[in-house]
mmCIF file of C-alpha atoms in Angstrom:
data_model
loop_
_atom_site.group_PDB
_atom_site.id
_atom_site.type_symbol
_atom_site.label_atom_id
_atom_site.label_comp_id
_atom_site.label_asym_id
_atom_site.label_seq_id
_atom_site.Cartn_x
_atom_site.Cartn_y
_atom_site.Cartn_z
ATOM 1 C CA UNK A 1 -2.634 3.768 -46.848
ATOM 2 C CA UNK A 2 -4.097 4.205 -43.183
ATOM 3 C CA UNK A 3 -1.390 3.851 -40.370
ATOM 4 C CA UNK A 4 -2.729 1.857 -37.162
ATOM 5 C CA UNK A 5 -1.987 3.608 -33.893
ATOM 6 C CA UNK A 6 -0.680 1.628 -31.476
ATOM 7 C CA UNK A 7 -2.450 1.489 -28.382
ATOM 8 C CA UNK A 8 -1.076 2.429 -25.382
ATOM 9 C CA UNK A 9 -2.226 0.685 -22.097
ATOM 10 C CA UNK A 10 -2.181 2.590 -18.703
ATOM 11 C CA UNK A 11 -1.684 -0.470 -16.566
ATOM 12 C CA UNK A 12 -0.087 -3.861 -17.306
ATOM 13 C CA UNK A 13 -0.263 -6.706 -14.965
ATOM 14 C CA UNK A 14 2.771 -8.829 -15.160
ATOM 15 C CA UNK A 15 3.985 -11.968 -13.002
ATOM 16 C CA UNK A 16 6.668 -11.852 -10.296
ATOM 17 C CA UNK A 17 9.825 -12.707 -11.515
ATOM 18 C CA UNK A 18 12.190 -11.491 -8.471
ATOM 19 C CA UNK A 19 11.446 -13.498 -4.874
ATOM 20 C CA UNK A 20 11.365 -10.606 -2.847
ATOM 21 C CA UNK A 21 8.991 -8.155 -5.088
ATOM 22 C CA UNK A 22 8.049 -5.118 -2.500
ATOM 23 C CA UNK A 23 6.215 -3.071 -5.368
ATOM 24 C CA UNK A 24 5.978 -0.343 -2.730
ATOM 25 C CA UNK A 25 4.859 2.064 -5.674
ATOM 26 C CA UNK A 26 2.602 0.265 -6.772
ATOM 27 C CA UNK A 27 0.905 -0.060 -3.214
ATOM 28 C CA UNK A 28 1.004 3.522 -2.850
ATOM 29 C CA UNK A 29 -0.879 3.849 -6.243
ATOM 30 C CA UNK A 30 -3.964 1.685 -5.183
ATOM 31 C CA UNK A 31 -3.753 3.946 -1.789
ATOM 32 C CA UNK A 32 -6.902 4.889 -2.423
ATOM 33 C CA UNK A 33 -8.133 1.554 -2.339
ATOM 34 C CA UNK A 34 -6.705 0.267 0.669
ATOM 35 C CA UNK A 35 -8.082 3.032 2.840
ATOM 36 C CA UNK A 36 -12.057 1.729 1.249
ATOM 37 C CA UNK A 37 -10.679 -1.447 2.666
ATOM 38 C CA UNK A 38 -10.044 0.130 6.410
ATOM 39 C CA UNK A 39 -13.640 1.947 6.101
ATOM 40 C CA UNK A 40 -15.407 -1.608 5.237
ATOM 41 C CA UNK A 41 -13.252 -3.193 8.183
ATOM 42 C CA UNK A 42 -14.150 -0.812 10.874
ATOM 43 C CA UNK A 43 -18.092 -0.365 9.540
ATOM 44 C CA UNK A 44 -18.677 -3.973 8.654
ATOM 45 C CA UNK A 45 -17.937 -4.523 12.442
ATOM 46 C CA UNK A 46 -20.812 -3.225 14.127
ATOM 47 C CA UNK A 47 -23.403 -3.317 11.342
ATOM 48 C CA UNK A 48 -26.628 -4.128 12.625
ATOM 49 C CA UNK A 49 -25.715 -3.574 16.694
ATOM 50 C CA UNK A 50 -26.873 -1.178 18.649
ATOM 51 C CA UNK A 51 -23.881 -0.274 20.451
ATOM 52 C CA UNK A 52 -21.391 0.000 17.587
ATOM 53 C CA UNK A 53 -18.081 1.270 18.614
ATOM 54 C CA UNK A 54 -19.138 1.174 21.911
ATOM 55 C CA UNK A 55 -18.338 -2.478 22.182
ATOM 56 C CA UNK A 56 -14.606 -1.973 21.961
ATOM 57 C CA UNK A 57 -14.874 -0.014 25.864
ATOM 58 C CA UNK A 58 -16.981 -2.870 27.002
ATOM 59 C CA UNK A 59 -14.850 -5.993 25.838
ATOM 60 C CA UNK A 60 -11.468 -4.124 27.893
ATOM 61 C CA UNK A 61 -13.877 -3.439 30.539
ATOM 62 C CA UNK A 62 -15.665 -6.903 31.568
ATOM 63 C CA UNK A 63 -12.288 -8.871 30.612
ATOM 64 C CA UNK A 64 -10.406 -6.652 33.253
ATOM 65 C CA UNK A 65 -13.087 -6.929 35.640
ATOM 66 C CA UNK A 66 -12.424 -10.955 35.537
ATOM 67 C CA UNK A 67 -8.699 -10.514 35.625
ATOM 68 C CA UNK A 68 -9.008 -7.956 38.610
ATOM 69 C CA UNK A 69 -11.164 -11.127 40.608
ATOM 70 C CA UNK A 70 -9.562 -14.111 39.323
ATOM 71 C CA UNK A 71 -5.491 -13.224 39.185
ATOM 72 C CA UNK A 72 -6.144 -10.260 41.889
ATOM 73 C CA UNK A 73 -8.098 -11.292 44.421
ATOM 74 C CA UNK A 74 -8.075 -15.261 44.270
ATOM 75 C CA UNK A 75 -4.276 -15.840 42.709
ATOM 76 C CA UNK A 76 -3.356 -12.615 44.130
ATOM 77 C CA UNK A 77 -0.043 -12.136 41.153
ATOM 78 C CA UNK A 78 1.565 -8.870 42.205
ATOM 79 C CA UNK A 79 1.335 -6.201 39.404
ATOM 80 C CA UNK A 80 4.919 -3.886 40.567
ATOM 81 C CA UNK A 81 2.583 -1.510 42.596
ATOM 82 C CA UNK A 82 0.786 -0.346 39.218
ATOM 83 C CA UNK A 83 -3.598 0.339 39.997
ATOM 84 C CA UNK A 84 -4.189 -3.601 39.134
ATOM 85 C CA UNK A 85 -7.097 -2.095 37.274
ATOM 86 C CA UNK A 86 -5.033 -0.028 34.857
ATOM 87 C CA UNK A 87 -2.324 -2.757 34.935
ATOM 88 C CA UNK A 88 -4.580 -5.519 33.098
ATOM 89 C CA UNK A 89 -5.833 -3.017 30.966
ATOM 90 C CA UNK A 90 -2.898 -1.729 29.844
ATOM 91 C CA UNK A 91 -1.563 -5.253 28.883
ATOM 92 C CA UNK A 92 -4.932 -5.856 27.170
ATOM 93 C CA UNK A 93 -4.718 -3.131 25.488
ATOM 94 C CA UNK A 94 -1.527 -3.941 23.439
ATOM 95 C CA UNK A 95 -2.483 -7.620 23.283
ATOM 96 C CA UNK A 96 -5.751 -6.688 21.731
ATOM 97 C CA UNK A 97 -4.346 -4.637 18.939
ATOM 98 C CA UNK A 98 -1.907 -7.730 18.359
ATOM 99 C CA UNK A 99 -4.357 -10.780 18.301
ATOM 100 C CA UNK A 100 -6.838 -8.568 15.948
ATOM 101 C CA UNK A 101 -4.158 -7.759 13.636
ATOM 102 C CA UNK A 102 -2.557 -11.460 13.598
ATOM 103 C CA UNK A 103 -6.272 -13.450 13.432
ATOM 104 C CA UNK A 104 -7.327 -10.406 10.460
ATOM 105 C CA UNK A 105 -4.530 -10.807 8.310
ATOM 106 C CA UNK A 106 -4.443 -15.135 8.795
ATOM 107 C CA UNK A 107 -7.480 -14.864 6.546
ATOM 108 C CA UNK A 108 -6.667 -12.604 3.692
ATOM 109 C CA UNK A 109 -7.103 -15.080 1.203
ATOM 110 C CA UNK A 110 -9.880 -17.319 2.175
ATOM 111 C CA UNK A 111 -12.061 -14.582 3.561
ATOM 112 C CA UNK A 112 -11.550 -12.470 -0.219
ATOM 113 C CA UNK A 113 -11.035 -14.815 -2.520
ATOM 114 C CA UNK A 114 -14.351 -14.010 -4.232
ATOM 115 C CA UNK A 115 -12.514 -10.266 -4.507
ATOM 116 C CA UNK A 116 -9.455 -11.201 -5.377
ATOM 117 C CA UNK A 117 -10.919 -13.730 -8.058
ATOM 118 C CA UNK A 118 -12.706 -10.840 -10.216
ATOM 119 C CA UNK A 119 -9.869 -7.438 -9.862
ATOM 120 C CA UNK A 120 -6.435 -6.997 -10.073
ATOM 121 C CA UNK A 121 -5.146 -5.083 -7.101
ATOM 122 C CA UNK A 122 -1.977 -5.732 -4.966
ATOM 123 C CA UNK A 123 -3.152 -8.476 -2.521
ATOM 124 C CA UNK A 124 -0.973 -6.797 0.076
ATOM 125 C CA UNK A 125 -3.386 -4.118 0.790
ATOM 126 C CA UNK A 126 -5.560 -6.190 2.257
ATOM 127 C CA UNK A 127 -3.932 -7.495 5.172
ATOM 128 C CA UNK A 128 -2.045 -3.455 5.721
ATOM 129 C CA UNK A 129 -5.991 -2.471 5.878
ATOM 130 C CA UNK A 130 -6.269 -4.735 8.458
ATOM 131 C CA UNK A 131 -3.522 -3.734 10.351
ATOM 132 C CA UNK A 132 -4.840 -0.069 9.768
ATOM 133 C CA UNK A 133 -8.263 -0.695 11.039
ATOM 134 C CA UNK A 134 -7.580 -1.961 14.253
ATOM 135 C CA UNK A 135 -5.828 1.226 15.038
ATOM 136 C CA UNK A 136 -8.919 2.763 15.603
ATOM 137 C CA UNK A 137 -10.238 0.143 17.905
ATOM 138 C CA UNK A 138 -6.292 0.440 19.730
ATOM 139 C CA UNK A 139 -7.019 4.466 19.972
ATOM 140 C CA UNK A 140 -10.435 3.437 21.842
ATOM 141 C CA UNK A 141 -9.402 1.002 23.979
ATOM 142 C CA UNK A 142 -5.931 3.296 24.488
ATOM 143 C CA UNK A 143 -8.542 6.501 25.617
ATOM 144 C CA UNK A 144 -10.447 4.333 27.819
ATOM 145 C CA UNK A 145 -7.210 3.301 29.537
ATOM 146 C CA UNK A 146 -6.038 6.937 29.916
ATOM 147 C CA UNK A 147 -9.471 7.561 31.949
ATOM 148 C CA UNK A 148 -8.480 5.198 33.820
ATOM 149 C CA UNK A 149 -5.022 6.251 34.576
ATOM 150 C CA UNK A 150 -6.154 9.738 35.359
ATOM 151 C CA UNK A 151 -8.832 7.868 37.816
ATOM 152 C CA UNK A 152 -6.279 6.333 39.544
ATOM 153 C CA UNK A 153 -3.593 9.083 39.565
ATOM 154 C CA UNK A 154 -6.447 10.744 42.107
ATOM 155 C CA UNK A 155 -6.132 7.811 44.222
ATOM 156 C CA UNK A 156 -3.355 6.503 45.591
ATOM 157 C CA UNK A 157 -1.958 5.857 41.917
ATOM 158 C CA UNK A 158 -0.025 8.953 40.952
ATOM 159 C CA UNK A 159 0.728 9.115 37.033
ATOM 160 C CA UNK A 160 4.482 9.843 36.263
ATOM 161 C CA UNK A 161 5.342 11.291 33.175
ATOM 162 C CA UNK A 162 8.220 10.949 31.269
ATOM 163 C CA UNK A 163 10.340 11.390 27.741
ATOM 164 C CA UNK A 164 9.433 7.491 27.134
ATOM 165 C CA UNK A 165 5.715 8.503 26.384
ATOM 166 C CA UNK A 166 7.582 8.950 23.157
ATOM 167 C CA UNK A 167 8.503 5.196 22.797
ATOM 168 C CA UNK A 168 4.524 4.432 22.240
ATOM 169 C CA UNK A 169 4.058 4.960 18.454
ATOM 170 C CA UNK A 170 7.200 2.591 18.228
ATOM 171 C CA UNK A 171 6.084 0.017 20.327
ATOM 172 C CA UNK A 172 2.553 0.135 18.623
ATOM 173 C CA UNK A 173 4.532 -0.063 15.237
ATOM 174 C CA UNK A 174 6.205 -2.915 16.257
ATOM 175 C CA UNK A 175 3.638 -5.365 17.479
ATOM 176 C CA UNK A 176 2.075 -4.484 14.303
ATOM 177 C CA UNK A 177 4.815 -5.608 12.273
ATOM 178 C CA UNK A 178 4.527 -8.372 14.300
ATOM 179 C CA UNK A 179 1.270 -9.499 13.784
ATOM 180 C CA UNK A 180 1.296 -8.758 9.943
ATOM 181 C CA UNK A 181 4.170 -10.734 9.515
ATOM 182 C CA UNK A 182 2.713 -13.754 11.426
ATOM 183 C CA UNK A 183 -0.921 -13.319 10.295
ATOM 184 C CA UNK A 184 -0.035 -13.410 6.143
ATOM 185 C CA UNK A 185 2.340 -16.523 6.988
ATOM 186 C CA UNK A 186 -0.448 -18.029 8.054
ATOM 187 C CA UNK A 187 -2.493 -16.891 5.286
ATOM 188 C CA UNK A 188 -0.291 -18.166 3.069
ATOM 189 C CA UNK A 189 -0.436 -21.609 4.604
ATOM 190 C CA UNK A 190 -4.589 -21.770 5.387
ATOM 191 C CA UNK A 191 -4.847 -21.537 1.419
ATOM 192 C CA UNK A 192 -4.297 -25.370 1.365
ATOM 193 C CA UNK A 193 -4.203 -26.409 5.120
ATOM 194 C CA UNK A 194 -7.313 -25.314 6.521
ATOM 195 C CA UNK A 195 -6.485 -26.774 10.343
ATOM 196 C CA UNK A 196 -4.322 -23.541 10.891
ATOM 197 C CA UNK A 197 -7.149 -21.493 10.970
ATOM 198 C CA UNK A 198 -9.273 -23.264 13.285
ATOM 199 C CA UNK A 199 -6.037 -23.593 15.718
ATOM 200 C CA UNK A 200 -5.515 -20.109 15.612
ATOM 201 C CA UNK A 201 -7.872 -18.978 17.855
ATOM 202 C CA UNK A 202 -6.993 -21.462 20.318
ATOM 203 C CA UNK A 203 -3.133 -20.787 19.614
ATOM 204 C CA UNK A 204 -3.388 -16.670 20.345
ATOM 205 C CA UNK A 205 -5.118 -17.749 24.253
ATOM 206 C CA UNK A 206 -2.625 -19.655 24.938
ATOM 207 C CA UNK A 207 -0.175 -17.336 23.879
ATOM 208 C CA UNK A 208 -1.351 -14.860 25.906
ATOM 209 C CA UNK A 209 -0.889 -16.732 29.140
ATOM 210 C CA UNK A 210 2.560 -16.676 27.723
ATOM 211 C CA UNK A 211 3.128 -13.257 27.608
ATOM 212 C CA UNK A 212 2.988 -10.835 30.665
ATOM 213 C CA UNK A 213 -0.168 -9.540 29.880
ATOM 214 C CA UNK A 214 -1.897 -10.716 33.065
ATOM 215 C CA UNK A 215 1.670 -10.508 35.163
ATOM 216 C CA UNK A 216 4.991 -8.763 35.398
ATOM 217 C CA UNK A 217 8.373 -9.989 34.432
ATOM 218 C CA UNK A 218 9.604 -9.523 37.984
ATOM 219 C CA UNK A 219 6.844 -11.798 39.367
ATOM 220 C CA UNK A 220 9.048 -14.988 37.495
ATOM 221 C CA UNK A 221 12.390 -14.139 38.644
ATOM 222 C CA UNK A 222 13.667 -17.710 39.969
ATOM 223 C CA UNK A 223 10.507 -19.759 38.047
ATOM 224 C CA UNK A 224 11.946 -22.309 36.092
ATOM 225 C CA UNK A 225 10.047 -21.648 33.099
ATOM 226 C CA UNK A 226 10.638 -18.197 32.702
ATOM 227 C CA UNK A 227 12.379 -19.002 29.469
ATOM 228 C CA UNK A 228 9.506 -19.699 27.790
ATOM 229 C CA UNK A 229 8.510 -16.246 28.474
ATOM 230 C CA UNK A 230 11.659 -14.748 27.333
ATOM 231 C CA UNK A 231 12.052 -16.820 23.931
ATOM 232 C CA UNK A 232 8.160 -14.892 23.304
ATOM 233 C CA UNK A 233 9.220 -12.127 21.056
ATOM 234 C CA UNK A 234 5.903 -10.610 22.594
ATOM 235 C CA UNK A 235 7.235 -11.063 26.343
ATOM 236 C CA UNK A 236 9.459 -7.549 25.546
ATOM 237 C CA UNK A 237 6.860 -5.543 23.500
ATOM 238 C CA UNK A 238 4.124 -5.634 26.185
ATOM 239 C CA UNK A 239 6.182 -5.645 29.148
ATOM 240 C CA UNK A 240 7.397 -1.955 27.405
ATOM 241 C CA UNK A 241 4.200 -0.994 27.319
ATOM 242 C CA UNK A 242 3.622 -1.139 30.347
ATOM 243 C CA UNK A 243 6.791 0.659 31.235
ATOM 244 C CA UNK A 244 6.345 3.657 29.332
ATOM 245 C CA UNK A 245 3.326 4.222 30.479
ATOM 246 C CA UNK A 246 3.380 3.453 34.449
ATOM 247 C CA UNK A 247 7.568 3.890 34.852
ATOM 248 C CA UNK A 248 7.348 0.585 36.536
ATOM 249 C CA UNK A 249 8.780 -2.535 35.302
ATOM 250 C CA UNK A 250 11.720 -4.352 33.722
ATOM 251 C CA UNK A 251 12.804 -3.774 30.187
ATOM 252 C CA UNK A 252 15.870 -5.763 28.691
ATOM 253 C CA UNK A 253 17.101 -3.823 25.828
ATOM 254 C CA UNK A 254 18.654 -7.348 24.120
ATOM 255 C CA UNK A 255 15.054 -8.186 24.633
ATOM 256 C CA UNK A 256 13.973 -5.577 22.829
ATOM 257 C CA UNK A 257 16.492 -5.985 19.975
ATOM 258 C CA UNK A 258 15.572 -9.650 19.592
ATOM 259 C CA UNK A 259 11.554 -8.569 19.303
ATOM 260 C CA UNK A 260 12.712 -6.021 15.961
ATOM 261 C CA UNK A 261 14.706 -8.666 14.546
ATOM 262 C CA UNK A 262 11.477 -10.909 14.550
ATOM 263 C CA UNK A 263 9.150 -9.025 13.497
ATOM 264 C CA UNK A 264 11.655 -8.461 10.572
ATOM 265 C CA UNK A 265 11.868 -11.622 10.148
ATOM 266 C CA UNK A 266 8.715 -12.527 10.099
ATOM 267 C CA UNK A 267 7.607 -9.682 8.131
ATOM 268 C CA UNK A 268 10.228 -11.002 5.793
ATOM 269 C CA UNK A 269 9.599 -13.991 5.424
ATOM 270 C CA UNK A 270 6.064 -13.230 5.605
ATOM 271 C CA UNK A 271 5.878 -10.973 1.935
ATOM 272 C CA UNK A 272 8.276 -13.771 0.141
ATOM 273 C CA UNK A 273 5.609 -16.734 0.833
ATOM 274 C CA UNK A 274 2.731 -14.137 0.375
ATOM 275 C CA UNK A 275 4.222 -13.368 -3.178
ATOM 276 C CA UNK A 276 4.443 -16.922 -3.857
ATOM 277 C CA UNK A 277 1.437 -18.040 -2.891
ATOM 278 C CA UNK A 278 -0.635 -15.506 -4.581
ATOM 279 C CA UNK A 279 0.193 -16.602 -7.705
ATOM 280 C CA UNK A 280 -1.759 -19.539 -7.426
ATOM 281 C CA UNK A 281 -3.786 -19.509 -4.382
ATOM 282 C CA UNK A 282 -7.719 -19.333 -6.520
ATOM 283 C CA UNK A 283 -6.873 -22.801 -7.426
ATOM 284 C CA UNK A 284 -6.543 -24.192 -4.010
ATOM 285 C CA UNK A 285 -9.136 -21.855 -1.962
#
């Protein structure tokens, strides 16, 4: 009489049951995978230009070249006595990272649905590949604004270093939390409301106007609407930024605390409606 052998599977792919499901094992097992996902990102970029990488110097460039004639010469906005030059860089450096992380992730499941329709994997590795990825293009723009620091610190701008050079990695770490938490939110949302995506776009401009990216905090001290600023859990990250890096500025650590307990939040928030929605999103996409 022949015994069968049971079989023995090395994977099996079972529904949710718990809301909040992190499976952070199980993301760290399909490591591999994500990492494939940050080489595509970064390469699929500049296939078929000429100037590849180089692209992410001249976008910073040009843009603070505009912001240097239009808010510096004809609005004339104080920047706190920072180079104006490395002042609007700086900010766009930061805001860059953030609005390529946030518009990235918003389209995790529209823009791979034909991927996510044919292999298992954890669907969060997609949008953390994002996130990933546009560190490189943050350490490029991040170089080209040291250069220009170091420029300045030979004229007139002297650089002052200090322990909260430190504070960087945390602040980076933060507006990415930020962004990955908004950006797979939306995501989640786009699966069956399409008009989120095409707002998007026009959402992060205007958000940026709203943030002191352009300006410092001390240049709305007395404006009436400098609560709108300061409800903008981004208001505090960039204005850091800037702080660390020039010693100039105005940082509110409240401020701070209420930016951590957002991105929290929204990072929160973010995975629960992301674990949901994955269940069923190939049969609204």
């Amino acid at each position: 009489m022949k015994v069968q052998a049971q079989e023995e599977w090395d994977l099996e792919i079972q529904p949710k049951n718990k809301l909040f499901d992190l499976q952070l094992k199980e993301v760290w097992h399909y490591r591999d995978l994500m990492w494939l996902f940050v080489k595509r990102d970064f390469v699929a970029q500049f296939k078929q230009t000429i100037l590849g990488p180089l692209w992410h110097v001249i976008q910073p460039a040009l843009t603070t070249m505009m912001f240097l004639l239009v808010f510096g010469k004809i609005a004339r906005i104080p920047t706190d006595g920072i180079a104006p030059a490395a002042f609007y860089m700086a900010g766009l450096t930061i805001w860059n990272y953030f609005a390529a992380c946030l518009t990235g992730t918003s389209g995790t499941f529209t823009a791979n649905a034909s991927i996510f329709g044919k292999v298992y994997f954890p669907r969060i590795v997609m949008p953390l590949s994002v996130v990933i990825s546009n560190m490189v293009k943050f350490a490029i723009q991040f170089a080209l604004l040291i250069v220009v620091m170091v420029y300045y610190h030979f004229n007139g701008y002297p650089i002052q270093l200090s322990a909260n050079l430190l504070f960087i990695p945390f602040i980076v770490l933060l507006m990415a939390g930020i962004g990955l938490g908004l950006g797979i939110i939306i995501s989640s949302v786009t699966t069956k409301y399409r008009d989120f995506a095409v707002l998007l776009s026009f959402a992060v401009q205007l958000l940026m106007y709203a943030t002191p990216v352009i300006y410092p905090l001390s240049y709305l001290q007395g404006k009436s609407f400098r609560w709108l600023v300061d409800i903008n859990p981004l208001s505090a990250v960039v204005e850091s930024f800037k702080y660390v890096l020039f010693s100039k500025g105005y940082v509110d650590p409240l401020h701070i605390l209420y930016s951590i307990i957002f991105m929290l939040l929204s990072v929160g928030i973010g995975y629960i409606i992301f674990n949901r929605v994955e269940k069923s999103f190939m049969d609204t996409v």
